[in-house]
Amino acid sequence: METSISECWALLRTATVGRLAVLVDGEPDIFPVNFAVDHGSVVFRTDAGTKLSASIGQVVAFEADGYDADTREAWSVVAKGKAVEIQQMYDVLDAMMLPLFPWQPGPKSHYVRIDPTSVTGRRFTAART
């Protein structure tokens, strides 16, 4: 069953891990990221490297999902839009207040915002196995 945009955002707020899909040298690649929802956008932290260079200024896809084993209810949300590096001082300070904590050691000093042009989602009940 498809979900409304507001329900999609509510579902995204319950997830802690998502996947960033980008093109790297003309081939699709997917990176797991921890993220935060911020005023109708998705924000994540990263260091310099492939994830940053392949996303900045590009249209990307971001996906997160969830599953409740007790109810067997699952959901999936996909947001597509342009990724921009947050660089203005006050915007960076705001991003630093988001609950974004690196999984790996290192500075992760780049904040990236995905401003979606589309957000879609669906809920479904998983089959018993």
N, CA and C of each residue as an Amber inpcrd file, in Angstrom:
protein
   387
   0.8370000  -1.1580000   0.0000000   0.0000000   0.0000000   0.0000000
   0.8980000   1.2420000   0.0000000   0.6110000   2.1760000  -0.9080000
   1.3840000   3.4120000  -0.9580000   1.0880000   4.2700000   0.2560000
   2.0730000   5.0780000   0.6430000   1.9070000   5.9530000   1.7880000
   1.9570000   7.4120000   1.3510000   1.3620000   8.2850000   2.1480000
   1.3830000   9.7190000   1.8530000   2.7880000  10.2740000   2.1020000
   3.0430000  11.4560000   1.5730000   4.3540000  12.0800000   1.7670000
   4.6050000  12.3410000   3.2470000   3.5860000  12.8230000   3.9680000
   3.7900000  13.0980000   5.3960000   4.0750000  11.8070000   6.1550000
   3.4250000  10.7090000   5.7730000   3.7020000   9.4330000   6.4110000
   5.1120000   8.9490000   6.0650000   5.5520000   9.2060000   4.8380000
   6.9160000   8.8350000   4.4510000   7.9360000   9.5270000   5.3490000
   7.7490000  10.8290000   5.5740000   8.6730000  11.5760000   6.4380000
   8.6290000  11.0480000   7.8580000   7.4350000  10.7130000   8.3480000
   7.3110000  10.1550000   9.6960000   8.0560000   8.8240000   9.7960000
   7.9390000   7.9830000   8.7780000   8.6520000   6.7090000   8.7720000
  10.1650000   6.9210000   8.7350000  10.6230000   7.8550000   7.9030000
  12.0580000   8.1310000   7.8350000  12.6060000   8.5670000   9.1920000
  11.8100000   9.3080000   9.9400000  12.2720000   9.7660000  11.2570000
  12.4870000   8.6100000  12.2370000  11.9030000   7.4430000  11.9550000
  12.0730000   6.2990000  12.8580000  13.2920000   5.4550000  12.5020000
  13.8730000   5.6800000  11.3470000  15.0120000   4.8800000  10.8900000
  16.3240000   5.5710000  11.2530000  17.3550000   4.7810000  11.4040000
  18.6750000   5.3490000  11.6890000  19.6740000   5.0840000  10.5710000
  19.3640000   4.1070000   9.7250000  20.2720000   3.7430000   8.6370000
  19.5160000   3.8110000   7.3220000  20.1560000   4.4050000   6.3310000
  19.6010000   4.4450000   4.9920000  20.6790000   4.0950000   3.9900000
  20.2980000   4.1090000   2.7210000  21.2400000   3.8160000   1.6600000
  21.2190000   4.9450000   0.6370000  22.4060000   5.4120000   0.2990000
  22.5810000   6.4660000  -0.6940000  22.9900000   5.8140000  -2.0020000
  22.2120000   6.0530000  -3.0570000  22.5230000   5.4950000  -4.3820000
  23.0400000   6.6160000  -5.2780000  24.2180000   6.3960000  -5.8570000
  24.8760000   7.3810000  -6.7180000  25.4690000   6.6670000  -7.9260000
  25.8970000   7.4480000  -8.8880000  26.6600000   6.9110000 -10.0150000
  28.1350000   7.1940000  -9.7840000  28.9640000   6.1530000  -9.9230000
  30.4120000   6.2810000  -9.8020000  31.0090000   5.7510000 -11.0930000
  31.6260000   6.6260000 -11.8500000  32.1980000   6.2480000 -13.1500000
  31.1580000   5.5750000 -14.0440000  29.9350000   6.1010000 -14.0190000
  28.8730000   5.5940000 -14.8710000  28.1950000   4.3360000 -14.3750000
  28.5970000   3.8360000 -13.2220000  28.0160000   2.6210000 -12.6490000
  27.3090000   2.9640000 -11.3410000  26.1680000   2.3210000 -11.0780000
  25.4970000   2.5920000  -9.8050000  26.2780000   2.0210000  -8.6260000
  26.2460000   2.7650000  -7.5290000  26.8730000   2.3050000  -6.2990000
  25.9690000   2.7140000  -5.1450000  26.0200000   1.9700000  -4.0590000
  25.1610000   2.2230000  -2.9170000  26.0180000   2.2440000  -1.6570000
  25.7710000   3.2660000  -0.8120000  26.5120000   3.4260000   0.4270000
  25.5510000   3.4700000   1.6060000  25.8000000   2.6910000   2.6390000
  24.9820000   2.8400000   3.8410000  25.3900000   4.1160000   4.5700000
  24.4100000   4.8500000   5.0840000  24.6890000   6.0770000   5.8310000
  23.7230000   6.1850000   7.0090000  24.2310000   6.7340000   8.1030000
  23.3000000   7.1560000   9.1310000  22.8890000   8.5720000   8.7530000
  21.6920000   8.9810000   9.1250000  21.1350000  10.2210000   8.5950000
  20.1700000  10.8340000   9.5970000  19.7650000  12.0500000   9.2890000
  18.7240000  12.7200000  10.0590000  17.7850000  13.4060000   9.0810000
  16.5210000  13.4400000   9.4480000  15.5360000  14.2260000   8.6880000
  15.5900000  15.6420000   9.2360000  15.6810000  16.6120000   8.3330000
  15.7860000  18.0070000   8.7500000  14.9490000  18.8860000   7.8280000
  13.7900000  19.3200000   8.3170000  12.9370000  20.2500000   7.5660000
  12.6750000  19.7970000   6.1300000  12.2030000  18.5990000   5.9470000
  11.8670000  18.1190000   4.6140000  13.0580000  17.7570000   3.7530000
  14.1750000  17.4530000   4.3930000  15.3500000  17.0000000   3.6600000
  16.0420000  15.9080000   4.4750000  16.9790000  15.2360000   3.8290000
  17.7740000  14.1920000   4.4780000  19.2020000  14.7140000   4.5540000
  19.8110000  14.6090000   5.7420000  21.1790000  15.0880000   5.9430000
  22.0340000  13.9310000   6.4470000  23.2530000  13.8300000   5.8940000
  24.2140000  12.8530000   6.3950000  25.6000000  13.4780000   6.4390000
  26.4940000  12.8580000   7.2180000  27.8880000  13.3060000   7.3410000
  28.7930000  12.3280000   6.6220000  29.8850000  12.8570000   6.0910000
  30.8710000  11.9890000   5.4550000  32.2140000  12.6940000   5.4230000
  33.2240000  11.9820000   5.0460000  34.5480000  12.5490000   4.8470000
  34.7660000  12.6760000   3.3390000  35.8670000  13.2810000   2.9450000
  36.1960000  13.3620000   1.5210000  36.3530000  11.9460000   0.9870000
  35.8950000  11.7340000  -0.2410000  36.0180000  10.4210000  -0.8540000
  34.9370000  10.2040000  -1.8920000  34.7610000   8.9610000  -2.2790000
  33.8410000   8.6110000  -3.3580000  32.4100000   9.0290000  -3.0610000
  31.9280000   8.7470000  -1.8620000  30.5450000   9.0800000  -1.5080000
  30.2900000  10.5760000  -1.6780000  31.2150000  11.3940000  -1.1930000
  31.0590000  12.8460000  -1.2920000  31.1670000  13.3140000  -2.7410000
  32.2040000  12.8930000  -3.4290000  32.4190000  13.3860000  -4.7920000
  31.3450000  12.9080000  -5.7650000  30.7870000  11.7150000  -5.5240000
  29.7610000  11.1970000  -6.4330000  28.3820000  11.7860000  -6.1570000
  28.2080000  12.3800000  -4.9840000  26.8720000  12.8860000  -4.6440000
  26.7090000  14.3870000  -4.8360000  27.7130000  15.1800000  -4.5230000
  27.5610000  16.6330000  -4.5230000  27.1970000  17.1560000  -5.9140000
  26.1080000  17.9010000  -5.9600000  25.6450000  18.4930000  -7.2090000
  24.9330000  17.5320000  -8.1370000  24.7390000  16.3030000  -7.6830000
  24.1190000  15.2760000  -8.5200000  22.7400000  14.8990000  -7.9770000
  21.9160000  14.3720000  -8.8560000  20.6500000  13.7930000  -8.4270000
  20.9660000  12.3970000  -7.8930000  20.5050000  12.1310000  -6.6840000
  20.7770000  10.8640000  -6.0180000  19.4590000  10.2480000  -5.5660000
  19.5320000   9.0070000  -5.1460000  18.3880000   8.3510000  -4.5250000
  18.8090000   7.9480000  -3.1150000  17.8670000   8.0820000  -2.1980000
  18.0900000   7.6960000  -0.8120000  16.9510000   6.7850000  -0.4040000
  17.2760000   5.6610000   0.2390000  16.2420000   4.6960000   0.6180000
  16.4640000   4.2450000   2.0450000  15.3630000   4.1370000   2.7820000
  15.3910000   3.5550000   4.1220000  14.1630000   2.6820000   4.2680000
  14.2760000   1.6800000   5.1290000  13.1290000   0.8240000   5.3500000
  13.1270000   0.3170000   6.7840000  12.0330000  -0.3170000   7.1350000
  11.9070000  -0.8530000   8.4770000  11.0170000  -2.0740000   8.4790000
  11.1210000  -2.8240000   9.5810000  10.3540000  -4.0610000   9.6950000
  10.0680000  -4.3240000  11.1670000   8.8160000  -4.6390000  11.4680000
   8.4040000  -5.0250000  12.8170000   8.1430000  -6.5250000  12.8030000
   9.0120000  -7.2950000  13.4520000   8.9100000  -8.7600000  13.4240000
   7.6320000  -9.2560000  14.1040000   7.1470000  -8.5240000  15.1060000
   5.9320000  -8.9540000  15.8120000   4.6840000  -8.8550000  14.9290000
   4.5770000  -7.7520000  14.1890000   3.3870000  -7.5430000  13.3480000
   3.6180000  -7.9710000  11.9050000   4.8920000  -8.2200000  11.5470000
   5.3000000  -8.5360000  10.1690000   5.0650000  -7.3690000   9.2190000
   4.8850000  -6.1740000   9.7550000   4.6830000  -5.0030000   8.9080000
   6.0360000  -4.4290000   8.4870000   6.1620000  -4.1880000   7.2010000
   7.3840000  -3.6210000   6.6480000   7.0460000  -2.3380000   5.9000000
   8.0560000  -1.4980000   5.7250000   7.8680000  -0.2710000   4.9600000
   9.1690000   0.0770000   4.2490000   9.0300000   0.8670000   3.2060000
  10.1770000   1.3370000   2.4440000   9.8620000   2.7320000   1.9210000
  10.8280000   3.6420000   2.0480000  10.6770000   5.0140000   1.5580000
  11.8720000   5.3400000   0.6780000  11.6120000   5.9720000  -0.4720000
  12.6680000   6.4160000  -1.3870000  12.5020000   7.9150000  -1.6210000
  13.5970000   8.6420000  -1.4310000  13.6280000  10.0820000  -1.7160000
  14.6510000  10.3000000  -2.8290000  14.2510000  11.0520000  -3.8380000
  15.1560000  11.3570000  -4.9520000  15.2930000  12.8610000  -5.0640000
  16.5210000  13.3240000  -5.2500000  16.7420000  14.7560000  -5.3930000
  18.2170000  15.0770000  -5.4620000  18.5020000  16.3580000  -5.5180000
  19.8730000  16.8260000  -5.6600000  20.5620000  16.8710000  -4.2970000
  21.8000000  16.4000000  -4.2700000  22.6150000  16.4420000  -3.0580000
  23.5040000  17.6840000  -3.1030000  23.4920000  18.4360000  -2.0180000
  24.3210000  19.6350000  -1.9280000  25.1090000  19.5980000  -0.6240000
  26.3460000  20.0780000  -0.6840000  27.1230000  20.1540000   0.5460000
  26.6860000  21.3910000   1.3130000  26.4770000  21.2230000   2.5960000
  26.1120000  22.3420000   3.4620000  27.3990000  23.0930000   3.7670000
  27.4690000  24.3650000   3.3630000  28.7150000  25.1060000   3.5100000
  28.5630000  26.4470000   4.2180000  27.3750000  27.0290000   4.2240000
  27.1860000  28.3070000   4.8990000  27.3480000  28.1020000   6.4010000
  28.0530000  29.0040000   7.0560000  28.4150000  28.8310000   8.4580000
  27.2080000  28.4970000   9.3450000  26.1450000  29.2650000   9.2480000
  24.9970000  29.0260000  10.1230000  24.2910000  27.7130000   9.7760000
  24.2880000  27.3520000   8.5110000  23.7050000  26.0780000   8.1130000
  24.5430000  24.9070000   8.6330000  25.8780000  25.0560000   8.6070000
  26.7570000  24.0210000   9.1460000  26.5460000  23.8950000  10.6510000
  26.4420000  25.0230000  11.3440000  26.2020000  24.9790000  12.7870000
  24.8800000  24.2820000  13.0950000  23.8440000  24.5660000  12.3070000
  22.5610000  23.8740000  12.4880000  22.7190000  22.3690000  12.2490000
  23.4460000  22.0000000  11.1980000  23.6520000  20.5840000  10.8790000
  24.4400000  19.8820000  11.9870000  25.3530000  20.5920000  12.6200000
  26.1440000  20.0070000  13.6970000  25.2790000  19.6560000  14.9130000
  24.1110000  20.2670000  15.0200000  23.2060000  19.9920000  16.1280000
  22.3210000  18.7650000  15.8680000  22.3190000  18.2710000  14.6380000
  21.5200000  17.0880000  14.3130000  22.1560000  15.8420000  14.9410000
  21.3710000  14.8290000  15.2530000  21.9230000  13.6100000  15.8600000
  22.6100000  12.7150000  14.8200000  23.7400000  13.1950000  14.3180000
  24.5210000  12.4560000  13.3140000  25.8690000  12.1010000  13.9130000
  26.0580000  10.8200000  14.1980000  27.2830000  10.3850000  14.8380000
  27.9940000   9.3870000  13.9360000  29.2670000   9.6510000  13.6040000
  30.0030000   8.7490000  12.7110000  30.1100000   7.3440000  13.2770000
  30.0390000   6.3560000  12.3980000  30.2310000   4.9620000  12.7780000
  31.7110000   4.6120000  12.8480000  32.4830000   5.2540000  11.9900000
  33.9060000   4.9600000  11.9150000  34.6930000   6.1610000  12.4220000
  35.9140000   5.9220000  12.9360000  36.7250000   7.0450000  13.3910000
  37.0850000   7.9650000  12.2260000  37.3480000   9.1960000  12.5370000
  37.7140000  10.1790000  11.5220000  36.8190000  11.3950000  11.6430000
  37.1860000  12.4490000  10.9740000  36.4960000  13.7270000  11.1700000
  35.0740000  13.7980000  10.6040000  34.7920000  13.1790000   9.4790000
  33.4630000  13.2540000   8.8440000  32.9690000  14.7090000   8.8440000
  33.7840000  15.5780000   8.3060000  33.5360000  17.0140000   8.4130000
  32.6320000  17.5910000   7.3260000  32.1570000  16.7750000   6.4200000
  31.2770000  17.2510000   5.3560000  29.8300000  16.8550000   5.6700000
  28.9530000  17.8450000   5.6090000  27.5230000  17.6010000   5.7970000
  26.8500000  17.7420000   4.4330000  26.0430000  16.7620000   4.0820000
  25.3830000  16.7420000   2.7760000  23.8790000  16.7100000   2.9980000
  23.1750000  17.5480000   2.2470000  21.7190000  17.6160000   2.3130000
  21.1370000  17.1410000   0.9880000  20.1740000  16.2480000   1.0690000
  19.4250000  15.8340000  -0.1180000  18.0890000  16.5620000  -0.0630000
  17.8650000  17.4310000  -1.0260000  16.5950000  18.1530000  -1.1500000
  15.7360000  17.3910000  -2.1540000  14.7980000  16.5970000  -1.6660000
  14.0510000  15.7200000  -2.5670000  13.0810000  16.4540000  -3.4880000
  13.0270000  15.9710000  -4.7090000  11.9890000  16.4040000  -5.6500000
  10.8520000  15.3900000  -5.6570000  11.1360000  14.1810000  -5.1330000
  10.0730000  13.1840000  -4.9700000  10.3680000  12.3260000  -3.7460000
   9.2960000  11.9720000  -3.0490000   9.3720000  11.0790000  -1.8960000
   8.2170000  10.0990000  -2.0440000   8.5410000   8.8260000  -2.1040000
   7.5070000   7.8010000  -2.2440000   7.7570000   6.7050000  -1.2210000
   6.6880000   6.0290000  -0.8590000   6.8410000   4.9610000   0.1070000
   5.7150000   3.9610000   0.0090000   5.9280000   2.8440000   0.6600000
   4.8860000   1.8290000   0.7100000   5.0320000   1.0300000   1.9860000
   3.8900000   0.4870000   2.4260000   3.8330000  -0.4220000   3.5610000
   3.3020000  -1.7600000   3.0500000   3.7400000  -2.8260000   3.6610000
   3.2140000  -4.1210000   3.2940000   3.4150000  -5.0940000   4.4480000
   2.6650000  -6.1620000   4.4050000   2.8050000  -7.2180000   5.4040000
   3.6320000  -8.3330000   4.7870000   4.6960000  -8.7040000   5.4840000
   5.5660000  -9.7530000   4.9790000   4.9020000 -11.1150000   5.1100000
   5.1600000 -11.9550000   4.1490000   4.6100000 -13.3100000   4.1590000
   5.2570000 -14.1240000   5.2740000   4.5000000 -15.0360000   5.8050000
   5.0620000 -15.9680000   6.7970000   5.9560000 -16.9690000   6.0720000
   7.0370000 -17.3280000   6.7350000   7.9380000 -18.3170000   6.1300000
   7.9060000 -19.6120000   6.8840000
